[in-house]
Amino acid sequence: MDPNVQNQQSPQQAPVQPPAGDEEIQVGKYKIKVVRDACIGAASCVAVATQTFKLDDKNKAVVQQGSQDPAETILMAAQSCPTKAIIVIDTETNQQVWPS
Ligand code: SF4
């Protein structure tokens, strides 16, 4: 096997850089924030909303801009978090929908 092929990294596999702090990112109608101190890297959010959440190199969830996950999927992902580290605000109503 060509060793150069093994060392090539596709853009999808590039490590996710940690944000400077608890960022609020808009995805569809929701503004989403991961409280990094509360995130234990359980990755249930990543499993449920695969486009919206990724783990960074510190094993904390990071919200991905431009996700096409449906709003219900994002909400389910937030609800799956064992530490309620994901805050979801509906920008149409300006209400926090999770944690409720
Ligand atoms: S489910 Fe919660 S604790 Fe687990 S990675 Fe996502 S935000 Fe972090």
Tab-separated table of C-alpha atoms and ligand atoms in Angstrom:
chain	number	residue	atom	x	y	z
A	1	MET	CA	0.000	0.000	0.000
A	2	ASP	CA	1.230	3.496	-0.827
A	3	PRO	CA	2.066	5.223	2.521
A	4	ASN	CA	1.323	8.630	1.018
A	5	VAL	CA	-2.298	7.627	0.518
A	6	GLN	CA	-2.638	6.733	4.217
A	7	ASN	CA	-1.318	10.121	5.289
A	8	GLN	CA	-3.728	12.132	3.199
A	9	GLN	CA	-6.542	13.637	5.216
A	10	SER	CA	-9.835	14.451	3.557
A	11	PRO	CA	-11.599	17.686	4.563
A	12	GLN	CA	-14.351	15.654	6.300
A	13	GLN	CA	-11.782	14.099	8.622
A	14	ALA	CA	-10.064	17.355	9.562
A	15	PRO	CA	-10.179	17.919	13.313
A	16	VAL	CA	-12.796	20.362	14.553
A	17	GLN	CA	-11.159	23.353	16.200
A	18	PRO	CA	-12.540	24.300	19.593
A	19	PRO	CA	-14.257	27.699	19.722
A	20	ALA	CA	-12.939	30.417	22.007
A	21	GLY	CA	-15.947	30.081	24.305
A	22	ASP	CA	-19.624	29.203	24.426
A	23	GLU	CA	-20.695	30.380	20.969
A	24	GLU	CA	-24.310	30.815	19.871
A	25	ILE	CA	-24.684	29.499	16.346
A	26	GLN	CA	-27.829	29.880	14.245
A	27	VAL	CA	-28.957	26.730	12.439
A	28	GLY	CA	-32.294	27.109	10.680
A	29	LYS	CA	-34.761	28.675	13.098
A	30	TYR	CA	-32.729	27.738	16.165
A	31	LYS	CA	-29.904	29.467	17.945
A	32	ILE	CA	-27.825	26.747	19.587
A	33	LYS	CA	-25.237	27.007	22.308
A	34	VAL	CA	-23.143	24.264	23.868
A	35	VAL	CA	-22.131	25.072	27.439
A	36	ARG	CA	-18.619	23.708	27.201
A	37	ASP	CA	-18.103	23.329	30.947
A	38	ALA	CA	-21.207	21.107	31.083
A	39	CYS	CA	-20.314	18.992	28.039
A	40	ILE	CA	-18.821	15.627	29.005
A	41	GLY	CA	-18.264	14.434	25.439
A	42	ALA	CA	-20.933	11.744	25.633
A	43	ALA	CA	-21.602	12.369	21.906
A	44	SER	CA	-25.287	11.509	21.917
A	45	CYS	CA	-25.933	14.861	20.238
A	46	VAL	CA	-23.411	13.933	17.544
A	47	ALA	CA	-25.168	10.594	16.975
A	48	VAL	CA	-28.630	12.176	16.670
A	49	ALA	CA	-27.915	15.351	14.662
A	50	THR	CA	-24.924	14.281	12.644
A	51	GLN	CA	-24.621	17.489	10.610
A	52	THR	CA	-25.132	19.859	13.515
A	53	PHE	CA	-22.806	18.579	16.225
A	54	LYS	CA	-19.206	17.406	16.017
A	55	LEU	CA	-16.696	16.719	18.753
A	56	ASP	CA	-13.643	18.929	18.751
A	57	ASP	CA	-10.147	17.844	19.712
A	58	LYS	CA	-10.997	18.484	23.383
A	59	ASN	CA	-13.952	16.046	23.120
A	60	LYS	CA	-16.530	18.817	23.470
A	61	ALA	CA	-19.475	19.311	21.147
A	62	VAL	CA	-19.226	22.116	18.592
A	63	VAL	CA	-22.149	23.416	16.531
A	64	GLN	CA	-21.585	23.307	12.783
A	65	GLN	CA	-22.780	26.266	10.775
A	66	GLY	CA	-24.748	25.429	7.628
A	67	SER	CA	-26.201	22.181	8.950
A	68	GLN	CA	-29.270	20.938	7.080
A	69	ASP	CA	-30.563	18.826	9.982
A	70	PRO	CA	-34.297	19.398	10.505
A	71	ALA	CA	-35.302	21.473	13.548
A	72	GLU	CA	-36.927	18.436	15.234
A	73	THR	CA	-33.684	16.469	14.901
A	74	ILE	CA	-31.670	19.274	16.482
A	75	LEU	CA	-34.141	19.497	19.341
A	76	MET	CA	-34.004	15.718	19.852
A	77	ALA	CA	-30.209	15.909	19.926
A	78	ALA	CA	-30.326	18.595	22.601
A	79	GLN	CA	-32.808	16.528	24.600
A	80	SER	CA	-30.506	13.499	24.355
A	81	CYS	CA	-27.696	15.313	26.166
A	82	PRO	CA	-27.270	13.763	29.624
A	83	THR	CA	-26.015	17.011	31.169
A	84	LYS	CA	-28.393	19.435	29.385
A	85	ALA	CA	-25.344	21.181	27.963
A	86	ILE	CA	-27.173	22.240	24.791
A	87	ILE	CA	-29.341	25.353	24.905
A	88	VAL	CA	-31.816	25.850	22.067
A	89	ILE	CA	-33.583	29.141	21.384
A	90	ASP	CA	-36.327	29.451	18.768
A	91	THR	CA	-35.575	32.706	16.954
A	92	GLU	CA	-39.133	32.886	15.567
A	93	THR	CA	-40.648	33.105	19.059
A	94	ASN	CA	-37.525	34.252	20.912
A	95	GLN	CA	-38.225	31.494	23.461
A	96	GLN	CA	-35.769	29.021	24.900
A	97	VAL	CA	-37.214	25.653	23.889
A	98	TRP	CA	-34.553	23.513	25.627
A	99	PRO	CA	-33.922	23.032	28.477
A	100	SER	CA	-37.541	23.990	29.118
B	1	SF4	S1	-24.613	15.069	24.237
B	1	SF4	FE1	-24.122	16.765	25.650
B	1	SF4	S2	-22.391	16.049	26.807
B	1	SF4	FE2	-22.560	14.753	25.007
B	1	SF4	S3	-21.221	15.708	23.488
B	1	SF4	FE3	-23.261	16.501	23.166
B	1	SF4	S4	-23.299	18.390	24.367
B	1	SF4	FE4	-21.593	17.204	25.100
